[in-house]
Coordinates of C-alpha atoms in Angstrom, one line a residue:
Chain A
X198 CA -27.1 4.3 39.2
X199 CA -26.6 1.0 38.4
X200 CA -26.5 1.7 34.7
X201 CA -22.8 3.7 35.3
X202 CA -21.6 0.9 37.6
X203 CA -22.9 -1.9 34.5
X204 CA -20.5 0.8 32.6
X205 CA -17.8 1.5 34.5
X206 CA -18.1 -3.1 34.6
X207 CA -17.8 -3.0 31.3
X208 CA -14.7 0.1 31.2
X209 CA -12.8 -2.3 32.8
X210 CA -13.8 -5.9 31.2
X211 CA -12.5 -4.1 28.0
X212 CA -9.2 -2.9 29.8
X213 CA -8.5 -6.5 31.2
X214 CA -8.7 -7.8 27.7
X215 CA -6.2 -5.0 26.2
X216 CA -4.2 -6.0 28.9
X217 CA -4.3 -9.7 29.9
X218 CA -5.2 -11.7 25.6
X219 CA -2.2 -12.2 23.8
X220 CA -4.5 -12.7 20.6
X221 CA -4.8 -9.3 18.4
X222 CA -8.6 -9.8 17.9
X223 CA -9.1 -10.4 21.9
X224 CA -7.3 -7.0 21.6
X225 CA -9.4 -5.7 19.5
X226 CA -12.7 -6.4 21.6
X227 CA -11.5 -5.6 24.2
X228 CA -10.3 -2.1 22.9
X229 CA -13.7 -1.5 21.5
X230 CA -15.5 -2.3 24.6
X231 CA -13.7 0.1 26.8
X232 CA -15.1 2.8 24.0
X233 CA -18.2 1.7 23.8
X234 CA -18.9 1.7 28.0
X235 CA -17.1 5.6 27.8
X236 CA -20.3 5.9 25.1
X237 CA -22.3 4.8 27.5
X238 CA -21.3 7.0 30.3
X239 CA -21.9 9.7 27.8
X240 CA -25.4 9.1 26.2
X241 CA -26.5 7.9 30.1
X242 CA -25.4 11.0 31.3
X243 CA -27.2 13.2 29.2
X244 CA -30.2 11.8 29.1
X245 CA -33.3 13.3 31.1
X246 CA -36.6 11.9 32.6
X247 CA -40.0 13.1 30.1
X248 CA -37.9 15.8 28.5
X249 CA -38.6 16.7 24.9
X250 CA -37.2 17.6 21.9
X251 CA -35.0 21.1 21.5
X252 CA -36.9 22.9 19.5
X253 CA -37.3 26.9 20.7
X254 CA -40.6 28.6 20.6
X255 CA -43.0 26.1 20.9
X256 CA -45.5 27.2 24.2
X257 CA -44.8 24.5 27.1
X258 CA -44.6 25.3 30.7
X259 CA -41.7 24.0 32.4
X260 CA -40.1 22.9 29.2
X261 CA -37.7 20.4 29.8
X262 CA -35.6 19.6 27.4
X263 CA -33.1 16.7 26.6
X264 CA -29.8 17.6 25.8
X265 CA -28.7 17.4 22.5
X266 CA -24.8 17.8 22.3
X267 CA -23.8 15.1 24.3
X268 CA -26.1 13.2 21.2
X269 CA -24.3 14.8 18.7
X270 CA -20.3 14.5 19.7
X271 CA -21.5 10.7 21.0
X272 CA -22.2 10.2 17.5
X273 CA -19.7 11.7 16.2
X274 CA -16.8 9.6 18.4
X275 CA -18.6 6.2 17.3
X276 CA -17.5 7.2 13.6
X277 CA -14.3 7.7 14.5
X278 CA -14.2 4.7 16.4
X279 CA -15.8 3.0 14.0
X280 CA -13.1 3.9 11.1
X281 CA -10.3 3.6 13.8
X282 CA -11.7 -0.3 14.6
X283 CA -11.5 -0.9 10.8
X284 CA -8.0 0.5 10.2
X285 CA -6.9 -1.6 13.3
X286 CA -8.7 -4.9 11.6
X287 CA -7.5 -4.3 8.3
X288 CA -4.5 -4.2 9.6
X289 CA -4.9 -7.2 11.1
X290 CA -6.0 -9.7 8.1
X291 CA -2.1 -7.3 6.6
X292 CA -0.6 -8.7 10.1
X293 CA -2.1 -12.5 9.8
X294 CA -0.9 -12.3 5.9
X295 CA 2.9 -11.8 7.4
X296 CA 3.0 -13.6 10.4
X297 CA 0.7 -16.5 9.2
X298 CA -0.2 -15.4 13.6
X299 CA -2.5 -13.7 15.6
X300 CA -1.1 -13.8 18.1
X301 CA 1.3 -11.2 19.9
X302 CA 3.7 -13.2 21.0
X303 CA 5.1 -14.3 17.5
X304 CA 5.0 -10.2 17.0
X305 CA 8.1 -9.5 18.5
X306 CA 10.5 -8.2 15.5
X307 CA 11.3 -4.5 17.6
X308 CA 13.9 -4.8 20.0
X309 CA 15.8 -2.5 22.3
Chain B
X259 CA -9.3 33.3 7.6
X260 CA -8.4 30.7 10.0
X261 CA -10.7 27.6 8.5
X262 CA -8.5 27.6 5.0
X263 CA -5.6 25.9 7.2
X264 CA -7.6 23.2 7.7
X265 CA -9.7 23.4 4.8
X266 CA -7.3 23.8 2.0
X267 CA -4.9 20.9 3.1
X268 CA -8.2 18.8 3.8
X269 CA -9.0 19.3 0.3
X270 CA -5.9 19.2 -1.6
X271 CA -5.6 15.9 -0.1
X272 CA -9.1 14.5 -1.8
X273 CA -8.1 15.8 -5.0
X274 CA -4.6 14.3 -5.1
X275 CA -5.6 11.3 -4.0
X276 CA -7.8 11.5 -7.2
X277 CA -5.5 13.4 -9.7
X278 CA -2.8 11.1 -9.1
X279 CA -4.7 8.2 -10.1
X280 CA -4.6 10.0 -13.5
X281 CA -1.3 11.4 -13.7
X282 CA 1.6 10.4 -12.0
X283 CA 3.9 13.5 -11.8
X284 CA 1.0 15.7 -10.8
X285 CA 0.5 14.1 -7.3
X286 CA 4.5 15.9 -5.8
X287 CA 4.3 19.1 -7.2
X288 CA 0.5 19.9 -6.4
X289 CA 2.0 18.2 -2.3
X290 CA 4.3 21.0 -1.9
X291 CA 2.2 23.7 -3.2
X292 CA 0.1 23.3 -0.2
X293 CA 2.2 23.6 2.5
X294 CA 3.8 26.6 0.7
X295 CA 0.8 28.4 0.4
X296 CA 0.0 27.6 4.3
X297 CA 3.2 29.2 5.2
X298 CA 2.4 32.3 3.7
X299 CA -0.8 32.5 5.4
X300 CA 0.5 31.7 8.4
X301 CA 3.5 34.3 8.4
X302 CA 0.2 37.1 7.7
X303 CA -1.5 35.6 10.9
X304 CA 1.7 35.7 13.1
X305 CA 2.3 39.6 12.0
X306 CA -1.8 39.8 12.6
X307 CA -1.4 38.3 15.9
X308 CA 1.7 40.2 17.1
X309 CA 0.5 43.9 16.5
X310 CA -3.9 43.1 17.7
X311 CA -3.2 40.3 19.8
X312 CA -6.4 37.8 18.8
X313 CA -8.5 36.3 15.5
X314 CA -11.5 34.7 16.5
X315 CA -13.1 32.6 13.7
X316 CA -16.8 31.0 14.4
X317 CA -17.0 28.8 11.1
X318 CA -19.7 29.3 9.1
X319 CA -20.9 32.9 10.8
X320 CA -23.1 31.4 13.5
X321 CA -23.5 34.2 15.7
X322 CA -24.2 33.8 19.6
X323 CA -27.8 32.6 20.6
X324 CA -28.8 34.2 24.0
X325 CA -24.9 34.7 25.3
X326 CA -24.4 31.1 24.2
X327 CA -22.0 30.1 21.5
X328 CA -23.3 27.8 19.1
X329 CA -20.7 27.9 16.1
X330 CA -17.6 26.2 15.7
X331 CA -14.9 28.7 16.9
X332 CA -11.0 28.9 15.7
X333 CA -8.9 31.0 17.6
X334 CA -5.5 31.7 16.9
X335 CA -3.4 33.6 19.5
X336 CA 0.1 33.9 19.9
X337 CA 1.2 30.5 20.6
X338 CA -1.2 28.8 18.2
X339 CA 0.0 31.5 15.6
X340 CA 3.7 30.7 15.9
X341 CA 3.3 26.9 16.4
X342 CA 1.2 26.9 13.1
X343 CA 4.7 28.3 11.3
X344 CA 6.5 26.1 12.7
X345 CA 4.3 23.1 11.7
X346 CA 4.4 24.1 8.1
X347 CA 8.6 25.0 8.0
X348 CA 8.8 22.1 9.2
X349 CA 5.4 20.0 7.0
X350 CA 7.2 22.2 3.6
X351 CA 10.7 20.4 3.3
X352 CA 9.9 17.3 4.7
X353 CA 7.8 17.1 1.7
X354 CA 10.0 18.1 -1.1
X355 CA 12.7 15.4 0.4
X356 CA 9.8 13.1 0.0
X357 CA 10.3 13.5 -3.9
X358 CA 12.9 11.2 -4.4
X359 CA 13.0 9.1 -0.8
X360 CA 8.9 7.6 -1.7
X361 CA 10.3 6.0 -4.7
X362 CA 7.1 2.9 -5.6
X363 CA 5.4 5.3 -7.9
X364 CA 1.7 3.4 -7.1
X365 CA 2.2 4.4 -3.7
X366 CA 2.8 7.9 -4.8
X367 CA -0.8 9.9 -4.4
X368 CA -1.7 8.0 -1.0
X369 CA 1.3 9.2 0.8
X370 CA 0.8 12.9 -0.1
X371 CA -2.6 12.6 1.1
X372 CA -1.8 11.5 4.1
X373 CA 0.7 13.9 4.7
X374 CA -1.6 16.5 3.7
X375 CA -3.8 15.2 6.5
X376 CA -2.1 14.7 9.0
X377 CA -1.2 18.8 8.0
X378 CA -5.1 19.8 7.9
X379 CA -5.4 17.9 11.6
X380 CA -2.4 19.5 13.4
X381 CA -3.3 22.9 12.0
X382 CA -6.9 21.8 13.5
X383 CA -5.5 21.0 17.1
X384 CA -3.5 24.7 17.0
X385 CA -6.4 26.6 16.0
X386 CA -9.9 24.5 17.7
X387 CA -11.0 27.0 20.4
X388 CA -13.5 23.9 21.4
X389 CA -12.6 20.8 23.1
X390 CA -14.4 18.2 21.4
X391 CA -13.0 19.8 18.0
X392 CA -9.5 19.3 19.3
X393 CA -10.2 15.7 20.2
X394 CA -11.7 15.3 16.2
X395 CA -8.5 16.5 14.8
X396 CA -6.6 15.0 17.3
X397 CA -7.9 11.5 16.1
X398 CA -7.8 13.0 12.2
X399 CA -3.8 13.6 12.3
X400 CA -3.6 10.1 14.4
X401 CA -5.0 7.9 11.8
X402 CA -3.1 9.2 9.0
X403 CA 0.1 8.6 11.0
X404 CA -0.4 4.9 11.5
X405 CA -1.5 4.4 8.3
X406 CA 2.7 6.5 7.4
X407 CA 3.9 4.4 9.9
X408 CA 3.3 1.0 7.8
X409 CA 3.6 2.8 4.9
X410 CA 5.6 0.1 3.6
X411 CA 3.4 -3.1 5.3
X412 CA 6.5 -4.8 5.9
X413 CA 6.5 -7.0 9.1
X414 CA 7.9 -4.1 11.1
X415 CA 6.2 -1.9 9.9
X416 CA 2.9 -3.3 10.9
X417 CA 4.1 -5.0 13.8
X418 CA 5.1 -1.3 15.2
X419 CA 1.9 0.1 13.9
X420 CA -0.2 -2.3 15.3
X421 CA 1.3 -1.0 18.8
X422 CA 0.9 2.0 18.4
X423 CA -2.5 1.9 17.3
X424 CA -3.6 0.5 20.6
X425 CA -1.8 2.8 22.5
X426 CA -3.0 5.8 20.6
X427 CA -6.7 4.5 20.9
X428 CA -6.4 4.1 24.6
X429 CA -4.7 7.6 25.0
X430 CA -8.3 8.9 23.0
X431 CA -10.1 7.1 25.1
X432 CA -8.8 8.7 27.9
X433 CA -9.2 12.1 26.3
X434 CA -12.8 12.1 25.4
X435 CA -13.3 10.5 29.2
X436 CA -12.0 13.5 30.4
X437 CA -14.3 15.7 27.9
X438 CA -17.0 13.5 29.6
X439 CA -16.3 15.0 33.3
X440 CA -15.8 18.3 32.3
X441 CA -18.4 18.9 29.5
X442 CA -21.0 17.5 32.5
X443 CA -19.8 19.8 35.1
X444 CA -19.9 23.2 33.1
X445 CA -22.3 21.9 29.7
X446 CA -20.1 23.7 28.0
X447 CA -16.8 22.8 25.2
X448 CA -16.1 26.5 24.1
X449 CA -12.5 27.2 25.3
X450 CA -13.5 30.8 26.5
X451 CA -16.6 29.4 28.2
X452 CA -14.6 26.8 30.5
X453 CA -12.3 29.4 31.7
X454 CA -14.1 31.7 32.5
X455 CA -17.3 28.6 34.6
X456 CA -15.9 27.7 38.0
X457 CA -14.8 23.9 37.4
X458 CA -15.6 22.2 41.4
X459 CA -11.7 20.7 42.0
X460 CA -12.5 17.2 42.0
X461 CA -13.9 17.9 38.5
X462 CA -11.1 19.9 37.3
X463 CA -8.7 17.5 39.7
X464 CA -10.0 14.0 37.9
X465 CA -10.0 16.1 34.1
X466 CA -6.3 16.9 34.5
X467 CA -5.0 13.8 35.9
X468 CA -7.3 11.9 32.3
X469 CA -5.7 14.7 30.1
X470 CA -2.2 14.0 31.7
X471 CA -2.3 10.2 30.6
X472 CA -4.3 10.3 27.4
X473 CA -2.4 12.9 25.7
X474 CA 1.0 11.6 27.6
X475 CA 0.5 8.9 25.4
X476 CA 0.5 10.3 22.6
X477 CA 3.8 12.6 23.3
X478 CA 5.4 9.8 24.8
X479 CA 6.3 10.7 28.1
X480 CA 8.3 8.8 30.2
X481 CA 6.7 5.6 31.1
X482 CA 3.7 6.5 28.6
X483 CA 6.5 6.0 25.4
X484 CA 6.6 2.3 24.1
X485 CA 5.3 2.7 21.1
X486 CA 7.2 5.6 19.7
X487 CA 10.9 4.0 19.6
X488 CA 9.3 1.0 16.9
X489 CA 6.6 3.7 15.0
X490 CA 10.2 5.6 14.5
X491 CA 12.1 3.4 13.8
X492 CA 9.9 1.7 10.7
X493 CA 8.1 5.1 9.7
X494 CA 9.9 6.5 6.4
X495 CA 12.4 10.0 7.3
X496 CA 10.0 12.7 6.3
X497 CA 7.5 11.2 8.4
X498 CA 9.9 10.5 11.5
X499 CA 10.8 14.3 11.0
X500 CA 7.2 15.4 10.8
X501 CA 6.2 13.5 14.1
X502 CA 8.9 14.1 15.9
X503 CA 9.0 17.6 15.1
X504 CA 5.7 18.1 15.4
X505 CA 2.8 15.5 16.1
X506 CA 4.4 14.7 19.4
X507 CA 4.2 18.2 20.2
X508 CA 1.1 19.8 18.9
X509 CA -0.9 16.3 19.2
X510 CA 0.4 16.0 22.9
X511 CA 2.4 18.5 25.0
X512 CA 0.4 21.5 22.9
X513 CA -2.8 20.7 24.5
X514 CA -1.3 19.7 28.0
X515 CA -0.5 22.7 28.3
X516 CA -3.5 24.7 26.6
X517 CA -5.8 22.8 29.0
X518 CA -3.8 23.1 31.8
X519 CA -2.6 26.6 31.9
X520 CA -5.7 28.2 29.8
X521 CA -8.7 26.4 30.9
X522 CA -8.2 24.4 34.0
X523 CA -6.0 26.7 35.8
X524 CA -2.4 25.3 37.2
X525 CA -1.5 24.5 40.7
X526 CA 1.6 23.5 42.6
X527 CA 0.6 20.0 42.7
X528 CA 0.2 20.0 38.8
X529 CA 3.5 21.6 38.5
X530 CA 5.2 19.8 40.2
X531 CA 3.7 16.6 38.5
X532 CA 5.5 18.1 34.9
X533 CA 8.6 18.4 37.5
X534 CA 8.9 14.9 38.1
X535 CA 7.7 13.7 34.8
X536 CA 10.1 16.1 32.8
X537 CA 13.3 15.0 35.0
X538 CA 12.7 11.5 35.0
X539 CA 11.9 11.5 31.0
X540 CA 15.6 13.6 30.1
X541 CA 17.0 10.9 32.5
X542 CA 16.3 7.5 31.6
X543 CA 15.6 8.4 27.7
X544 CA 19.0 9.3 27.3
X545 CA 20.4 6.3 29.2
X546 CA 18.1 4.6 26.5
X547 CA 19.5 6.4 23.8
X548 CA 23.2 5.6 24.5
X549 CA 22.9 2.2 23.9
X550 CA 21.0 2.2 20.3
X551 CA 22.8 1.2 17.2
X552 CA 20.0 2.0 15.0
X553 CA 20.2 5.8 14.4
X554 CA 16.3 6.3 13.7
X555 CA 16.1 4.3 17.4
X556 CA 19.0 6.4 18.6
X557 CA 17.0 9.5 17.8
X558 CA 13.2 8.2 18.7
X559 CA 14.7 8.5 22.5
X560 CA 16.5 11.6 22.4
X561 CA 12.5 12.6 21.2
X562 CA 11.7 11.6 24.9
X563 CA 14.6 12.8 26.6
X564 CA 13.9 16.2 25.2
X565 CA 10.6 16.4 25.4
X566 CA 11.1 16.1 29.0
X567 CA 13.4 19.2 29.1
X568 CA 10.7 21.6 28.0
X569 CA 8.2 19.5 30.6
X570 CA 10.7 20.1 33.3
X571 CA 10.9 23.7 32.1
X572 CA 7.3 24.1 32.3
X573 CA 7.1 23.1 35.7
X574 CA 9.2 25.4 37.6
X575 CA 6.4 27.5 36.6
X576 CA 7.9 30.8 36.3
X577 CA 8.0 33.4 33.4
X578 CA 11.4 32.2 32.8
X579 CA 11.4 28.7 32.8
X580 CA 7.6 28.6 30.6
X581 CA 10.0 31.2 28.3
X582 CA 12.6 28.5 27.8
X583 CA 10.2 25.4 27.8
X584 CA 8.8 27.4 24.5
X585 CA 11.4 27.8 23.0
X586 CA 13.8 24.3 23.4
X587 CA 10.0 23.0 22.3
X588 CA 10.6 24.8 19.2
X589 CA 14.4 24.3 19.0
X590 CA 13.8 20.8 19.7
X591 CA 11.3 20.4 16.3
X592 CA 13.6 22.3 13.6
X593 CA 17.0 20.1 14.7
X594 CA 15.3 17.0 15.3
X595 CA 13.5 17.0 12.3
X596 CA 17.1 17.5 10.7
X597 CA 18.8 14.9 12.2
X598 CA 15.1 12.8 11.5
X599 CA 16.3 13.7 7.7
X600 CA 19.7 13.2 8.0
X601 CA 19.2 9.8 8.9
X602 CA 17.0 9.2 5.6
X603 CA 19.3 10.6 3.8
X604 CA 21.8 7.9 5.0
X605 CA 19.4 5.3 5.0
X606 CA 18.6 5.9 1.0
X607 CA 22.8 6.4 0.2
X608 CA 23.3 3.3 1.7
X609 CA 20.6 1.3 2.9
X610 CA 21.3 1.0 6.2
X611 CA 20.7 2.7 9.3
X612 CA 23.1 0.5 11.7
X613 CA 26.1 2.5 13.2
X614 CA 27.9 -0.3 13.1
X615 CA 28.1 -1.1 9.5
X616 CA 28.2 2.8 8.2
X617 CA 31.7 4.6 8.5
X618 CA 33.8 7.5 7.1
X619 CA 30.6 8.5 5.6
X620 CA 32.1 12.2 5.5
X621 CA 34.1 12.5 1.9
X622 CA 31.2 10.9 0.3
X623 CA 28.5 13.0 1.5
X624 CA 29.4 15.8 2.5
X625 CA 26.5 18.0 2.3
X626 CA 24.8 15.4 4.7
X627 CA 27.7 15.1 7.1
X628 CA 28.0 19.4 7.6
X629 CA 24.2 19.0 8.0
X630 CA 24.4 16.3 10.6
X631 CA 27.4 18.0 12.2
X632 CA 24.4 21.1 12.4
X633 CA 22.4 19.2 13.7
X634 CA 24.4 17.1 16.6
X635 CA 26.1 20.7 18.0
X636 CA 22.8 22.0 18.1
X637 CA 20.7 18.7 20.3
X638 CA 23.5 18.6 22.4
X639 CA 23.4 22.0 23.5
X640 CA 27.5 23.5 21.2
X641 CA 27.2 27.3 21.9
X642 CA 26.6 29.4 18.3
X643 CA 23.4 27.5 17.7
X644 CA 20.0 27.2 19.0
X645 CA 19.9 24.8 21.5
X646 CA 22.6 25.7 23.1
X647 CA 20.0 28.7 24.3
X648 CA 17.4 27.0 25.1
X649 CA 18.9 24.7 27.7
X650 CA 20.8 27.5 29.1
X651 CA 17.9 29.0 30.0
X652 CA 15.9 26.1 30.9
X653 CA 19.5 26.2 33.8
X654 CA 19.2 29.5 34.9
X655 CA 15.7 29.6 35.4
X656 CA 16.0 26.3 37.2
X657 CA 18.5 28.0 39.4
X658 CA 16.2 31.2 39.6
X659 CA 13.4 29.1 41.9
X660 CA 15.6 27.1 43.7
X661 CA 15.5 23.9 42.0
X662 CA 19.2 23.1 42.2
X663 CA 18.3 19.4 41.7
X664 CA 16.8 20.0 37.6
X665 CA 19.7 22.4 36.7
X666 CA 22.2 19.5 37.9
X667 CA 19.9 17.1 35.8
X668 CA 19.4 19.1 32.6
X669 CA 23.2 19.9 32.7
X670 CA 24.0 15.9 33.0
X671 CA 21.5 15.1 30.1
X672 CA 22.7 17.5 27.9
X673 CA 26.4 16.0 28.4
X674 CA 25.0 12.4 27.9
X675 CA 23.8 14.1 24.6
X676 CA 26.7 15.5 23.7
X677 CA 28.6 11.6 24.3
X678 CA 25.6 9.7 22.2
X679 CA 25.6 12.1 19.0
X680 CA 29.8 11.5 18.8
X681 CA 28.9 8.2 18.9
X682 CA 26.9 8.8 15.9
X683 CA 29.2 11.1 14.3
X684 CA 32.2 8.6 15.1
X685 CA 30.3 5.3 13.7
X686 CA 28.4 7.2 10.7
X687 CA 30.9 9.5 9.6
X688 CA 34.6 9.0 10.7
X689 CA 36.2 6.2 11.5
X690 CA 37.0 3.1 9.2
X691 CA 33.3 1.4 7.2
X692 CA 32.9 -1.8 8.0
X693 CA 32.9 -4.6 5.0
X694 CA 29.7 -4.8 4.2
X695 CA 29.3 -1.3 2.2
X696 CA 31.7 -1.0 -0.4
X697 CA 32.2 3.4 0.4
X698 CA 33.3 3.8 -3.9
X699 CA 29.5 2.7 -4.7
X700 CA 28.2 5.7 -2.5
X701 CA 27.0 8.7 -4.0
X702 CA 25.9 12.0 -2.4
X703 CA 22.2 12.0 -2.5
X704 CA 19.9 14.2 -4.8
X705 CA 19.8 17.8 -4.4
X706 CA 15.9 17.8 -3.8
X707 CA 17.3 15.8 -0.5
X708 CA 20.2 18.3 0.3
X709 CA 18.1 21.4 -0.2
X710 CA 15.7 20.9 2.8
X711 CA 18.7 19.9 5.2
X712 CA 20.6 23.2 4.4
X713 CA 16.9 24.6 4.8
X714 CA 16.3 23.2 8.7
X715 CA 20.3 23.9 9.3
X716 CA 20.0 27.6 8.5
X717 CA 16.8 27.8 10.5
X718 CA 18.7 26.0 13.6
X719 CA 21.6 28.9 13.3
X720 CA 18.8 31.4 12.8
X721 CA 16.2 30.3 15.1
X722 CA 19.0 31.6 18.3
X723 CA 18.2 35.2 17.0
X724 CA 15.1 34.9 18.9
X725 CA 17.4 36.0 22.1
X726 CA 18.0 39.4 20.2
X727 CA 16.5 42.3 22.3
X728 CA 13.6 43.2 19.3
X729 CA 12.7 39.8 19.3
X730 CA 12.5 38.1 22.1
X731 CA 10.1 41.1 23.6
X732 CA 7.6 39.1 20.6
X733 CA 8.7 36.1 21.7
X734 CA 7.8 37.4 25.7
X735 CA 4.7 38.9 24.9
X736 CA 3.3 35.8 23.2
X737 CA 3.7 33.6 26.6
X738 CA 2.9 36.6 28.3
X739 CA -0.4 36.4 26.5
X740 CA -1.5 33.2 26.2
X741 CA -0.2 30.4 28.9
X742 CA 0.9 32.8 31.1
X743 CA -2.8 34.6 31.6
X744 CA -4.0 31.1 33.1
X745 CA -7.6 31.2 33.5
X746 CA -7.7 35.0 32.8
X747 CA -6.7 34.2 29.3
X748 CA -10.7 34.3 28.2
X749 CA -11.1 37.6 29.4
X750 CA -8.1 39.0 27.8
X751 CA -9.4 36.7 23.9
X752 CA -12.9 38.9 24.8
X753 CA -10.6 42.5 25.3
X754 CA -9.6 42.0 21.8

């Protein structure tokens, strides 16, 4: 139960970072923290104590196996998260080159 | 068969990127061929689903083990097939429009590759038969869209794309959390399985809220729409046409309806929520739109407003309401992409989108003027064109179901839409040009930009034929067999 509590705390820290921080890098850290919190919830929920890998044909009584799908999905989600973070960071480099600042308050050409 | 819709554009995107480095002219014609092939294929799929109901494909041919589906499912029912056709009908003219619109030769192959990735992504979202693949294809679409918004790396583009990315990722995080809730309460991700299994009420409520927020951000529903006007103002016009015409519908509206109607099951509370969000969306966004002087930004606010119509019509939760909502969704993709292409050609010819600076373009750009007239009349609901019929049906449906307030708001918003497009027509095409622009130097855009606009205005006129007796039966059947079935949808699929 503690680990769920900690993951949700991580999620809230992430959302706090996105909403209050004015620095672009800190916003990105907030976003990734939030995503990682969701991944953690996913992995912990899929975990089973004293379970075996899901290989059929094994001759064990009361064969308890872990759910492989949760881990497969999280690996996919981590890769997607990696790609989006990379894209966001490369945009940040371009933003710094154009605006000479990483403060969100300086990005205000668009209004209305 | 169905995997071709995703496979062809994905493969073409890679080939296009590599070949474009060697040969510059290759990339343009290659990029047009792909949506053309997909259009032909999607017409075939649509006819097939109309005659025999549903196509279910297991990618790789993996059969079920002990009754548990292990393959990746691609499902084309009537709704998916119809939306697939609309996707290709919008992407095709937008690609042809890009031929002359994109001037920078070095960026061409990247631009067309990203465009093809969007095509692959949205086709995947529509066809996907399980909820996690839907998420993956959604991310594929969004990553390409983020990049295309800042395609010219201008200051405004970068700022808009940054905003879009932060909002988009927040949205997909909510969607992922919703998927977790559904998966761990039922142990499956497959649409057919999910709609057969019993989902506990507290889980389904939680998932509904998470999906509404997540997909609502991608769809730009009101109060979650902050990224939308900025992103649309700076993207190239063909990308605007694609994202307003199909991306927000396929990435936002379609998953909401598919998941809430067919998988979780609609409740009166949720349809009331649709009704409230829809009404507020259309009212507030149209008021914001009237104030705008940037043509594209004005159109962006109208996109939010018109999506409000669709949501409100679905919120009525009657068969006529669903019919009208889906019809308006299709009509909106046709006329809004036409209007965005008009904005693009005005910018191409004059170099500005500011309505205050434009004027009297009617003489210099007759084709753009004509197609813009069709689009404007269509969106404001003037009788012979498609926008009128769907709006009329929404009003009739809301009166039948006793929601008089919705009927009043719909009519009022329609009048305000007309007012705001009269403003566009007056300032851009009639009236006097400001001193900043030399009218004599302005020329009509090239043929490759006129043809897509004419094609879309023809579709705007033709799509009112959906209401003809012989055609509307099929259209009604599509709704009866998909959304209206609710959670019985799985039985319908399994019967075929």
